[in-house]
Amino acid sequence: MFIGVPKEIKTDEYRVGLTPATVEELTTRGHRVVVETVAGAGAGIADQEYIAAGAEIATSADQIFQRAELIVKVKEPLASEREQLRRGQIIFTYLHLAPDPEQTHDLMASGVTALAYETVTDAAGKLPLLAPMSRVAGRMAPQVAAHFLQRPQGGRGILLGGIDGLPPASILVLGGGVVGSNAAEMAIGMGAKVSIAARTPETLRQLSQRFGDGVTTVTSDAEAIEALCSSADVVIGAALVAGAAAPKLIPARTVAAMKPGSVIVDVSIDQGGCAETSRPTTHSQPTFLIGGVVHYCVPNMPGAVPRTSAYALDNATRPFVLALADKGFPRALIDNPHLRNGLNVHDGKVTCRAVADALRLPFTAAIDVLH
């Protein structure tokens, strides 16, 4: 199979779809891998490393989009990339389609086969390709919050961990999954006072077992969230519904009642954000103020630490990339129901129910397009 790895063009995105280790495994199996020049530079991977692994280097993305059978990326294809996609081609990347009707319609119109990292599952029903980036984003969230609590950044001027005789910052984490639990772990380590709101008793029990007296756990209902947000110095939005738009847990009226200089780190922004006031930002211009509340809403948070993120993502995606290369489409998806759950769009049809429901589009079961 001809596998292409274009350079990411999303603003401030420095990750790369494949590392040399996976390229070498692909080429030793007889596959052809073409990597756009300097695609790995942001993650500290030189073209020469890809060449040593058996890859060819393309001078432009056009050479990849025009010829590759399988395109492996990190972030969703932007409009200029979507124009080059074609029927019979496979793209494997993060898509986050539920809050993005424009991208969804473009993918449908192209006829491309679009597989989303964030909806691939495992035997436990979890999301193994989302998890490594969720861990990175969760661990980044408290350090981001600490920075933007500083007065020159628009914050309240509070030291996250406090100091003798003075209280630490109060952090509310919305969601007890991979992002939320990692955010809580880091925030506790930094000395903050941490509360976690989660939906299910089982999640709350697991969080209590993991953190003990280090956190306060509460049921994630509207009244509790409103009260906790009003007293928090930092709110970390970590709510996720697989494949679907993030639930709006923080209404605009709740933001209006928050302390001036408090900080919202909306990690859920990839799926539309869990605050009504959130909108996507970039690493270059990461924040905006609404009612004196600092909003940090960067969709590609892990892109700021691309060396760690690219290798962590590659470790997770490798078996699925190898299966697609070795077996092709549709056999790889027929053989593996977990990879099949990653199929979001094929030949103009939406094959992920959560995306179809969010965008009010007709749904076609993935299994029905594979035969």
mmCIF file of C-alpha atoms in Angstrom:
data_model
loop_
_atom_site.group_PDB
_atom_site.id
_atom_site.type_symbol
_atom_site.label_atom_id
_atom_site.label_comp_id
_atom_site.label_asym_id
_atom_site.label_seq_id
_atom_site.Cartn_x
_atom_site.Cartn_y
_atom_site.Cartn_z
ATOM 1 C CA MET A 1 0.000 0.000 0.000
ATOM 2 C CA PHE A 2 1.070 3.608 -0.680
ATOM 3 C CA ILE A 3 0.935 5.434 2.675
ATOM 4 C CA GLY A 4 1.369 9.194 2.880
ATOM 5 C CA VAL A 5 2.226 11.421 5.848
ATOM 6 C CA PRO A 6 1.673 15.125 5.095
ATOM 7 C CA LYS A 7 2.960 17.934 7.270
ATOM 8 C CA GLU A 8 0.297 19.270 9.619
ATOM 9 C CA ILE A 9 -0.907 22.738 8.614
ATOM 10 C CA LYS A 10 -3.262 23.564 11.486
ATOM 11 C CA THR A 11 -2.024 26.645 13.336
ATOM 12 C CA ASP A 12 0.677 25.785 15.895
ATOM 13 C CA GLU A 13 0.420 22.038 15.274
ATOM 14 C CA TYR A 14 3.830 20.370 15.520
ATOM 15 C CA ARG A 15 2.951 16.681 15.791
ATOM 16 C CA VAL A 16 3.372 14.187 12.952
ATOM 17 C CA GLY A 17 1.267 11.179 11.946
ATOM 18 C CA LEU A 18 3.969 8.483 11.980
ATOM 19 C CA THR A 19 7.366 8.149 13.639
ATOM 20 C CA PRO A 20 10.353 6.444 11.975
ATOM 21 C CA ALA A 21 9.810 3.246 13.999
ATOM 22 C CA THR A 22 6.381 2.664 12.466
ATOM 23 C CA VAL A 23 7.630 3.720 9.035
ATOM 24 C CA GLU A 24 10.343 1.079 9.259
ATOM 25 C CA GLU A 25 7.825 -1.577 10.242
ATOM 26 C CA LEU A 26 5.636 -0.627 7.281
ATOM 27 C CA THR A 27 8.459 -0.578 4.749
ATOM 28 C CA THR A 28 9.860 -3.921 5.907
ATOM 29 C CA ARG A 29 6.415 -5.370 5.214
ATOM 30 C CA GLY A 30 6.647 -4.127 1.650
ATOM 31 C CA HIS A 31 4.600 -0.951 1.897
ATOM 32 C CA ARG A 32 5.629 2.339 0.358
ATOM 33 C CA VAL A 33 5.713 5.293 2.762
ATOM 34 C CA VAL A 34 6.094 8.882 1.595
ATOM 35 C CA VAL A 35 6.568 11.651 4.171
ATOM 36 C CA GLU A 36 6.348 15.341 3.325
ATOM 37 C CA THR A 37 9.614 17.151 3.923
ATOM 38 C CA VAL A 38 10.013 18.595 7.460
ATOM 39 C CA ALA A 39 6.723 16.945 8.527
ATOM 40 C CA GLY A 40 8.472 15.672 11.652
ATOM 41 C CA ALA A 41 10.619 18.723 12.355
ATOM 42 C CA GLY A 42 8.293 20.121 15.024
ATOM 43 C CA ALA A 43 8.592 16.857 16.953
ATOM 44 C CA GLY A 44 12.351 16.794 16.525
ATOM 45 C CA ILE A 45 12.362 14.153 13.757
ATOM 46 C CA ALA A 46 14.555 14.937 10.743
ATOM 47 C CA ASP A 47 13.852 13.877 7.164
ATOM 48 C CA GLN A 48 17.021 11.762 7.302
ATOM 49 C CA GLU A 49 15.519 9.629 10.073
ATOM 50 C CA TYR A 50 12.544 8.829 7.863
ATOM 51 C CA ILE A 51 14.832 8.048 4.929
ATOM 52 C CA ALA A 52 16.860 5.689 7.132
ATOM 53 C CA ALA A 53 13.591 3.949 8.041
ATOM 54 C CA GLY A 54 12.820 3.361 4.376
ATOM 55 C CA ALA A 55 10.533 6.306 3.607
ATOM 56 C CA GLU A 56 10.644 8.574 0.607
ATOM 57 C CA ILE A 57 10.480 12.347 1.104
ATOM 58 C CA ALA A 58 7.940 14.409 -0.857
ATOM 59 C CA THR A 59 8.606 18.078 -1.512
ATOM 60 C CA SER A 60 4.927 19.000 -1.186
ATOM 61 C CA ALA A 61 1.688 17.721 0.300
ATOM 62 C CA ASP A 62 0.163 17.627 -3.185
ATOM 63 C CA GLN A 63 2.355 14.644 -4.055
ATOM 64 C CA ILE A 64 0.880 12.763 -1.120
ATOM 65 C CA PHE A 65 -2.776 13.705 -1.526
ATOM 66 C CA GLN A 66 -2.712 12.939 -5.243
ATOM 67 C CA ARG A 67 -1.239 9.444 -4.936
ATOM 68 C CA ALA A 68 -1.526 7.967 -1.436
ATOM 69 C CA GLU A 69 -4.022 5.189 -0.773
ATOM 70 C CA LEU A 70 -3.843 5.761 2.990
ATOM 71 C CA ILE A 71 -3.150 9.187 4.512
ATOM 72 C CA VAL A 72 -2.103 9.210 8.177
ATOM 73 C CA LYS A 73 -2.385 12.548 9.963
ATOM 74 C CA VAL A 74 -2.841 13.952 13.441
ATOM 75 C CA LYS A 75 -5.455 16.688 13.089
ATOM 76 C CA GLU A 76 -8.520 16.998 10.914
ATOM 77 C CA PRO A 77 -7.921 17.904 7.260
ATOM 78 C CA LEU A 78 -8.395 21.627 6.722
ATOM 79 C CA ALA A 79 -10.384 22.985 3.778
ATOM 80 C CA SER A 80 -7.382 23.116 1.427
ATOM 81 C CA GLU A 81 -6.586 19.495 2.262
ATOM 82 C CA ARG A 82 -10.176 18.313 1.968
ATOM 83 C CA GLU A 83 -10.294 19.646 -1.593
ATOM 84 C CA GLN A 84 -7.628 17.096 -2.531
ATOM 85 C CA LEU A 85 -9.279 14.027 -1.012
ATOM 86 C CA ARG A 86 -10.895 11.537 -3.363
ATOM 87 C CA ARG A 87 -13.118 8.496 -3.490
ATOM 88 C CA GLY A 88 -11.288 5.262 -2.673
ATOM 89 C CA GLN A 89 -8.717 7.047 -0.500
ATOM 90 C CA ILE A 90 -8.489 6.407 3.252
ATOM 91 C CA ILE A 91 -7.674 9.121 5.785
ATOM 92 C CA PHE A 92 -6.877 8.125 9.379
ATOM 93 C CA THR A 93 -6.660 10.996 11.865
ATOM 94 C CA TYR A 94 -8.517 12.879 14.593
ATOM 95 C CA LEU A 95 -11.681 14.257 12.978
ATOM 96 C CA HIS A 96 -14.029 15.490 15.743
ATOM 97 C CA LEU A 97 -16.913 15.811 13.292
ATOM 98 C CA ALA A 98 -19.855 16.322 15.657
ATOM 99 C CA PRO A 99 -19.284 20.083 16.105
ATOM 100 C CA ASP A 100 -17.977 20.551 12.533
ATOM 101 C CA PRO A 101 -20.685 20.308 9.855
ATOM 102 C CA GLU A 102 -18.505 21.957 7.203
ATOM 103 C CA GLN A 103 -15.794 19.321 7.474
ATOM 104 C CA THR A 104 -18.373 16.533 7.582
ATOM 105 C CA HIS A 105 -20.115 17.690 4.404
ATOM 106 C CA ASP A 106 -16.773 18.115 2.615
ATOM 107 C CA LEU A 107 -15.708 14.592 3.540
ATOM 108 C CA MET A 108 -19.046 13.249 2.364
ATOM 109 C CA ALA A 109 -18.768 15.118 -0.931
ATOM 110 C CA SER A 110 -15.240 13.824 -1.556
ATOM 111 C CA GLY A 111 -16.274 10.175 -1.254
ATOM 112 C CA VAL A 112 -13.239 9.527 0.960
ATOM 113 C CA THR A 113 -13.126 6.822 3.635
ATOM 114 C CA ALA A 114 -12.558 8.750 6.877
ATOM 115 C CA LEU A 115 -11.484 6.924 10.036
ATOM 116 C CA ALA A 116 -11.403 8.907 13.291
ATOM 117 C CA TYR A 117 -8.917 8.099 16.020
ATOM 118 C CA GLU A 118 -11.347 9.355 18.645
ATOM 119 C CA THR A 119 -14.037 6.720 17.961
ATOM 120 C CA VAL A 120 -11.823 3.623 17.652
ATOM 121 C CA THR A 121 -12.595 1.413 20.649
ATOM 122 C CA ASP A 122 -11.031 -1.464 22.586
ATOM 123 C CA ALA A 123 -12.404 -4.610 24.221
ATOM 124 C CA ALA A 124 -13.345 -2.637 27.338
ATOM 125 C CA GLY A 125 -15.304 -0.096 25.300
ATOM 126 C CA LYS A 126 -12.716 2.615 25.920
ATOM 127 C CA LEU A 127 -11.017 4.878 23.382
ATOM 128 C CA PRO A 128 -7.377 3.769 23.063
ATOM 129 C CA LEU A 129 -6.364 6.301 20.401
ATOM 130 C CA LEU A 130 -7.895 9.226 22.246
ATOM 131 C CA ALA A 131 -6.463 8.164 25.605
ATOM 132 C CA PRO A 132 -2.780 9.113 25.099
ATOM 133 C CA MET A 133 -3.650 12.629 23.965
ATOM 134 C CA SER A 134 -6.249 12.889 26.722
ATOM 135 C CA ARG A 135 -3.532 12.032 29.234
ATOM 136 C CA VAL A 136 -1.272 14.714 27.781
ATOM 137 C CA ALA A 137 -4.041 17.342 27.719
ATOM 138 C CA GLY A 138 -5.146 16.430 31.232
ATOM 139 C CA ARG A 139 -1.626 16.758 32.558
ATOM 140 C CA MET A 140 -1.147 20.050 30.750
ATOM 141 C CA ALA A 141 -4.381 21.602 32.016
ATOM 142 C CA PRO A 142 -3.253 22.501 35.577
ATOM 143 C CA GLN A 143 0.055 23.950 34.366
ATOM 144 C CA VAL A 144 -1.855 26.012 31.799
ATOM 145 C CA ALA A 145 -4.213 27.137 34.548
ATOM 146 C CA ALA A 146 -1.306 28.065 36.816
ATOM 147 C CA HIS A 147 0.123 30.278 34.080
ATOM 148 C CA PHE A 148 -3.112 32.078 33.289
ATOM 149 C CA LEU A 149 -3.951 32.642 36.955
ATOM 150 C CA GLN A 150 -0.996 35.035 36.952
ATOM 151 C CA ARG A 151 -2.040 38.673 36.940
ATOM 152 C CA PRO A 152 -0.127 39.660 33.761
ATOM 153 C CA GLN A 153 -2.079 36.918 31.928
ATOM 154 C CA GLY A 154 -5.444 38.277 33.076
ATOM 155 C CA GLY A 155 -5.809 35.969 36.071
ATOM 156 C CA ARG A 156 -6.609 36.565 39.733
ATOM 157 C CA GLY A 157 -2.964 36.634 40.735
ATOM 158 C CA ILE A 158 -3.119 33.417 42.743
ATOM 159 C CA LEU A 159 -0.344 30.878 43.189
ATOM 160 C CA LEU A 160 -1.887 27.530 42.305
ATOM 161 C CA GLY A 161 -0.334 25.654 45.223
ATOM 162 C CA GLY A 162 -0.632 28.455 47.764
ATOM 163 C CA ILE A 163 1.990 29.117 50.420
ATOM 164 C CA ASP A 164 2.271 28.745 54.185
ATOM 165 C CA GLY A 165 -0.607 30.571 55.832
ATOM 166 C CA LEU A 166 -2.440 31.224 52.559
ATOM 167 C CA PRO A 167 -4.834 28.882 50.761
ATOM 168 C CA PRO A 168 -4.094 27.268 47.386
ATOM 169 C CA ALA A 169 -6.217 27.786 44.315
ATOM 170 C CA SER A 170 -9.515 25.946 44.155
ATOM 171 C CA ILE A 171 -9.838 23.779 41.014
ATOM 172 C CA LEU A 172 -13.020 22.177 39.741
ATOM 173 C CA VAL A 173 -12.586 19.356 37.219
ATOM 174 C CA LEU A 174 -15.690 18.519 35.184
ATOM 175 C CA GLY A 175 -15.430 14.890 34.135
ATOM 176 C CA GLY A 176 -13.748 11.901 35.717
ATOM 177 C CA GLY A 177 -12.394 10.157 32.637
ATOM 178 C CA VAL A 178 -8.849 10.104 31.297
ATOM 179 C CA VAL A 179 -8.542 13.900 30.959
ATOM 180 C CA GLY A 180 -10.202 14.644 34.278
ATOM 181 C CA SER A 181 -8.321 12.080 36.359
ATOM 182 C CA ASN A 182 -4.965 13.136 34.900
ATOM 183 C CA ALA A 183 -5.788 16.796 35.462
ATOM 184 C CA ALA A 184 -6.725 16.039 39.057
ATOM 185 C CA GLU A 185 -3.537 14.066 39.652
ATOM 186 C CA MET A 186 -1.359 16.917 38.425
ATOM 187 C CA ALA A 187 -3.369 19.577 40.271
ATOM 188 C CA ILE A 188 -3.079 17.648 43.532
ATOM 189 C CA GLY A 189 0.661 17.308 42.977
ATOM 190 C CA MET A 190 0.909 21.064 42.459
ATOM 191 C CA GLY A 191 -0.824 21.653 45.794
ATOM 192 C CA ALA A 192 -4.218 22.859 44.608
ATOM 193 C CA LYS A 193 -7.548 22.181 46.314
ATOM 194 C CA VAL A 194 -9.345 19.885 43.885
ATOM 195 C CA SER A 195 -12.979 18.924 43.335
ATOM 196 C CA ILE A 196 -14.123 16.530 40.605
ATOM 197 C CA ALA A 197 -17.672 16.384 39.266
ATOM 198 C CA ALA A 198 -18.643 13.180 37.454
ATOM 199 C CA ARG A 199 -21.887 11.668 36.205
ATOM 200 C CA THR A 200 -21.975 8.126 37.539
ATOM 201 C CA PRO A 201 -21.639 6.660 41.030
ATOM 202 C CA GLU A 202 -19.121 4.136 39.676
ATOM 203 C CA THR A 203 -16.832 6.879 38.361
ATOM 204 C CA LEU A 204 -17.116 8.775 41.631
ATOM 205 C CA ARG A 205 -16.247 5.603 43.556
ATOM 206 C CA GLN A 206 -13.191 4.965 41.373
ATOM 207 C CA LEU A 207 -12.006 8.548 41.806
ATOM 208 C CA SER A 208 -12.415 8.340 45.586
ATOM 209 C CA GLN A 209 -10.426 5.102 45.657
ATOM 210 C CA ARG A 210 -7.679 6.594 43.509
ATOM 211 C CA PHE A 211 -7.287 9.955 45.239
ATOM 212 C CA GLY A 212 -8.665 9.418 48.741
ATOM 213 C CA ASP A 213 -8.823 12.628 50.730
ATOM 214 C CA GLY A 214 -6.868 14.445 48.013
ATOM 215 C CA VAL A 215 -10.079 15.398 46.192
ATOM 216 C CA THR A 216 -13.716 16.159 46.848
ATOM 217 C CA THR A 217 -16.034 14.228 44.531
ATOM 218 C CA VAL A 218 -19.518 15.425 43.623
ATOM 219 C CA THR A 219 -22.304 14.289 41.327
ATOM 220 C CA SER A 220 -22.311 16.296 38.131
ATOM 221 C CA ASP A 221 -25.721 17.971 38.281
ATOM 222 C CA ALA A 222 -26.509 21.510 37.182
ATOM 223 C CA GLU A 223 -26.988 22.904 40.687
ATOM 224 C CA ALA A 224 -23.703 21.501 42.013
ATOM 225 C CA ILE A 225 -21.750 22.687 38.965
ATOM 226 C CA GLU A 226 -23.145 26.210 39.255
ATOM 227 C CA ALA A 227 -22.249 26.441 42.945
ATOM 228 C CA LEU A 228 -18.757 25.010 42.491
ATOM 229 C CA CYS A 229 -17.972 27.212 39.477
ATOM 230 C CA SER A 230 -18.888 30.348 41.412
ATOM 231 C CA SER A 231 -16.331 29.518 44.121
ATOM 232 C CA ALA A 232 -13.596 28.038 41.891
ATOM 233 C CA ASP A 233 -10.445 29.810 40.776
ATOM 234 C CA VAL A 234 -10.052 27.325 37.921
ATOM 235 C CA VAL A 235 -12.551 25.145 36.038
ATOM 236 C CA ILE A 236 -11.149 22.385 33.827
ATOM 237 C CA GLY A 237 -13.687 21.132 31.302
ATOM 238 C CA ALA A 238 -13.012 17.445 30.692
ATOM 239 C CA ALA A 239 -16.442 16.137 29.704
ATOM 240 C CA LEU A 240 -16.658 13.733 26.764
ATOM 241 C CA VAL A 241 -19.339 11.758 24.964
ATOM 242 C CA ALA A 242 -17.593 9.518 22.434
ATOM 243 C CA GLY A 243 -17.964 10.906 18.923
ATOM 244 C CA ALA A 244 -20.640 13.385 19.968
ATOM 245 C CA ALA A 245 -20.619 17.081 20.784
ATOM 246 C CA ALA A 246 -19.490 17.852 24.327
ATOM 247 C CA PRO A 247 -22.312 18.511 26.803
ATOM 248 C CA LYS A 248 -22.720 22.183 27.700
ATOM 249 C CA LEU A 249 -22.173 21.904 31.435
ATOM 250 C CA ILE A 250 -21.310 25.563 32.068
ATOM 251 C CA PRO A 251 -24.080 27.933 30.953
ATOM 252 C CA ALA A 252 -23.256 31.553 30.149
ATOM 253 C CA ARG A 253 -25.045 32.662 33.319
ATOM 254 C CA THR A 254 -22.712 30.482 35.390
ATOM 255 C CA VAL A 255 -19.659 32.039 33.718
ATOM 256 C CA ALA A 256 -21.101 35.484 34.513
ATOM 257 C CA ALA A 257 -21.239 34.497 38.214
ATOM 258 C CA MET A 258 -17.607 33.326 38.350
ATOM 259 C CA LYS A 259 -14.877 35.380 40.031
ATOM 260 C CA PRO A 260 -13.142 37.969 37.832
ATOM 261 C CA GLY A 261 -9.746 36.595 36.868
ATOM 262 C CA SER A 262 -10.782 32.968 37.287
ATOM 263 C CA VAL A 263 -9.779 30.589 34.510
ATOM 264 C CA ILE A 264 -11.677 28.076 32.366
ATOM 265 C CA VAL A 265 -9.460 25.503 30.636
ATOM 266 C CA ASP A 266 -11.904 23.881 28.221
ATOM 267 C CA VAL A 267 -10.187 20.662 27.140
ATOM 268 C CA SER A 268 -13.519 19.572 25.599
ATOM 269 C CA ILE A 269 -13.211 22.260 22.918
ATOM 270 C CA ASP A 270 -12.246 19.623 20.315
ATOM 271 C CA GLN A 271 -15.848 18.450 20.543
ATOM 272 C CA GLY A 272 -17.346 21.930 20.788
ATOM 273 C CA GLY A 273 -16.513 22.785 24.396
ATOM 274 C CA CYS A 274 -18.417 22.269 27.634
ATOM 275 C CA ALA A 275 -18.896 25.990 28.370
ATOM 276 C CA GLU A 276 -21.470 27.943 26.381
ATOM 277 C CA THR A 277 -18.996 30.807 26.171
ATOM 278 C CA SER A 278 -16.122 28.737 24.739
ATOM 279 C CA ARG A 279 -14.802 29.087 21.192
ATOM 280 C CA PRO A 280 -11.626 27.590 19.687
ATOM 281 C CA THR A 281 -8.353 29.471 20.162
ATOM 282 C CA THR A 282 -4.747 28.760 19.162
ATOM 283 C CA HIS A 283 -1.416 28.332 20.923
ATOM 284 C CA SER A 284 -0.385 31.744 19.551
ATOM 285 C CA GLN A 285 -3.518 33.437 20.912
ATOM 286 C CA PRO A 286 -4.731 30.951 23.501
ATOM 287 C CA THR A 287 -7.150 32.984 25.617
ATOM 288 C CA PHE A 288 -9.969 35.480 25.594
ATOM 289 C CA LEU A 289 -11.978 37.191 28.345
ATOM 290 C CA ILE A 290 -15.718 37.045 28.899
ATOM 291 C CA GLY A 291 -17.034 38.819 31.956
ATOM 292 C CA GLY A 292 -13.503 38.937 33.325
ATOM 293 C CA VAL A 293 -13.150 35.144 33.130
ATOM 294 C CA VAL A 294 -10.104 33.878 31.231
ATOM 295 C CA HIS A 295 -11.035 31.219 28.667
ATOM 296 C CA TYR A 296 -8.299 28.886 27.374
ATOM 297 C CA CYS A 297 -9.795 26.844 24.528
ATOM 298 C CA VAL A 298 -6.972 25.426 22.382
ATOM 299 C CA PRO A 299 -8.250 22.367 20.487
ATOM 300 C CA ASN A 300 -4.820 20.853 19.923
ATOM 301 C CA MET A 301 -3.316 21.253 23.397
ATOM 302 C CA PRO A 302 -0.936 18.266 23.006
ATOM 303 C CA GLY A 303 0.524 19.949 19.920
ATOM 304 C CA ALA A 304 2.461 22.194 22.301
ATOM 305 C CA VAL A 305 4.498 19.206 23.483
ATOM 306 C CA PRO A 306 4.890 17.446 20.118
ATOM 307 C CA ARG A 307 7.862 15.266 20.968
ATOM 308 C CA THR A 308 5.960 13.544 23.758
ATOM 309 C CA SER A 309 2.626 13.612 21.932
ATOM 310 C CA ALA A 310 3.756 12.337 18.526
ATOM 311 C CA TYR A 311 5.474 9.292 19.985
ATOM 312 C CA ALA A 312 2.609 8.555 22.398
ATOM 313 C CA LEU A 313 0.071 8.766 19.584
ATOM 314 C CA ASP A 314 2.192 6.661 17.252
ATOM 315 C CA ASN A 315 2.496 3.921 19.868
ATOM 316 C CA ALA A 316 -1.294 3.748 20.075
ATOM 317 C CA THR A 317 -2.136 3.978 16.365
ATOM 318 C CA ARG A 318 0.585 1.619 15.091
ATOM 319 C CA PRO A 319 -1.353 -1.685 15.214
ATOM 320 C CA PHE A 320 -4.306 -0.126 13.423
ATOM 321 C CA VAL A 321 -2.141 1.489 10.743
ATOM 322 C CA LEU A 322 -0.395 -1.841 10.161
ATOM 323 C CA ALA A 323 -3.745 -3.632 9.871
ATOM 324 C CA LEU A 324 -5.024 -1.102 7.330
ATOM 325 C CA ALA A 325 -1.820 -1.368 5.319
ATOM 326 C CA ASP A 326 -1.602 -5.159 5.410
ATOM 327 C CA LYS A 327 -5.269 -5.988 4.886
ATOM 328 C CA GLY A 328 -6.607 -2.899 3.163
ATOM 329 C CA PHE A 329 -10.151 -1.600 3.245
ATOM 330 C CA PRO A 330 -12.624 -3.144 3.918
ATOM 331 C CA ARG A 331 -10.991 -6.351 5.235
ATOM 332 C CA ALA A 332 -9.198 -4.624 8.133
ATOM 333 C CA LEU A 333 -12.507 -3.255 9.410
ATOM 334 C CA ILE A 334 -14.421 -6.485 8.859
ATOM 335 C CA ASP A 335 -11.824 -8.348 10.908
ATOM 336 C CA ASN A 336 -11.630 -5.774 13.708
ATOM 337 C CA PRO A 337 -14.887 -4.329 15.123
ATOM 338 C CA HIS A 338 -12.915 -1.827 17.207
ATOM 339 C CA LEU A 339 -11.262 -0.309 14.133
ATOM 340 C CA ARG A 340 -14.661 -0.464 12.428
ATOM 341 C CA ASN A 341 -16.012 1.851 15.139
ATOM 342 C CA GLY A 342 -13.505 4.419 13.868
ATOM 343 C CA LEU A 343 -15.268 4.668 10.507
ATOM 344 C CA ASN A 344 -17.083 8.024 10.479
ATOM 345 C CA VAL A 345 -17.633 8.700 6.770
ATOM 346 C CA HIS A 346 -17.487 6.397 3.736
ATOM 347 C CA ASP A 347 -18.507 7.021 0.143
ATOM 348 C CA GLY A 348 -20.693 9.975 1.086
ATOM 349 C CA LYS A 349 -22.386 8.254 4.034
ATOM 350 C CA VAL A 350 -22.047 9.048 7.745
ATOM 351 C CA THR A 351 -21.264 5.808 9.566
ATOM 352 C CA CYS A 352 -20.898 7.090 13.136
ATOM 353 C CA ARG A 353 -24.260 7.395 14.875
ATOM 354 C CA ALA A 354 -23.104 10.081 17.316
ATOM 355 C CA VAL A 355 -21.969 12.284 14.425
ATOM 356 C CA ALA A 356 -25.148 11.656 12.439
ATOM 357 C CA ASP A 357 -27.303 12.495 15.458
ATOM 358 C CA ALA A 358 -25.323 15.629 16.316
ATOM 359 C CA LEU A 359 -25.532 16.978 12.765
ATOM 360 C CA ARG A 360 -28.993 15.586 11.962
ATOM 361 C CA LEU A 361 -27.722 13.571 9.026
ATOM 362 C CA PRO A 362 -28.801 10.118 7.827
ATOM 363 C CA PHE A 363 -26.926 7.294 9.525
ATOM 364 C CA THR A 364 -25.613 4.164 7.823
ATOM 365 C CA ALA A 365 -24.148 1.404 9.989
ATOM 366 C CA ALA A 366 -20.463 0.823 9.225
ATOM 367 C CA ILE A 367 -20.959 -2.892 8.771
ATOM 368 C CA ASP A 368 -23.461 -2.174 5.972
ATOM 369 C CA VAL A 369 -20.901 -0.380 3.814
ATOM 370 C CA LEU A 370 -18.217 -3.062 4.117
ATOM 371 C CA HIS A 371 -19.852 -5.756 1.986
#
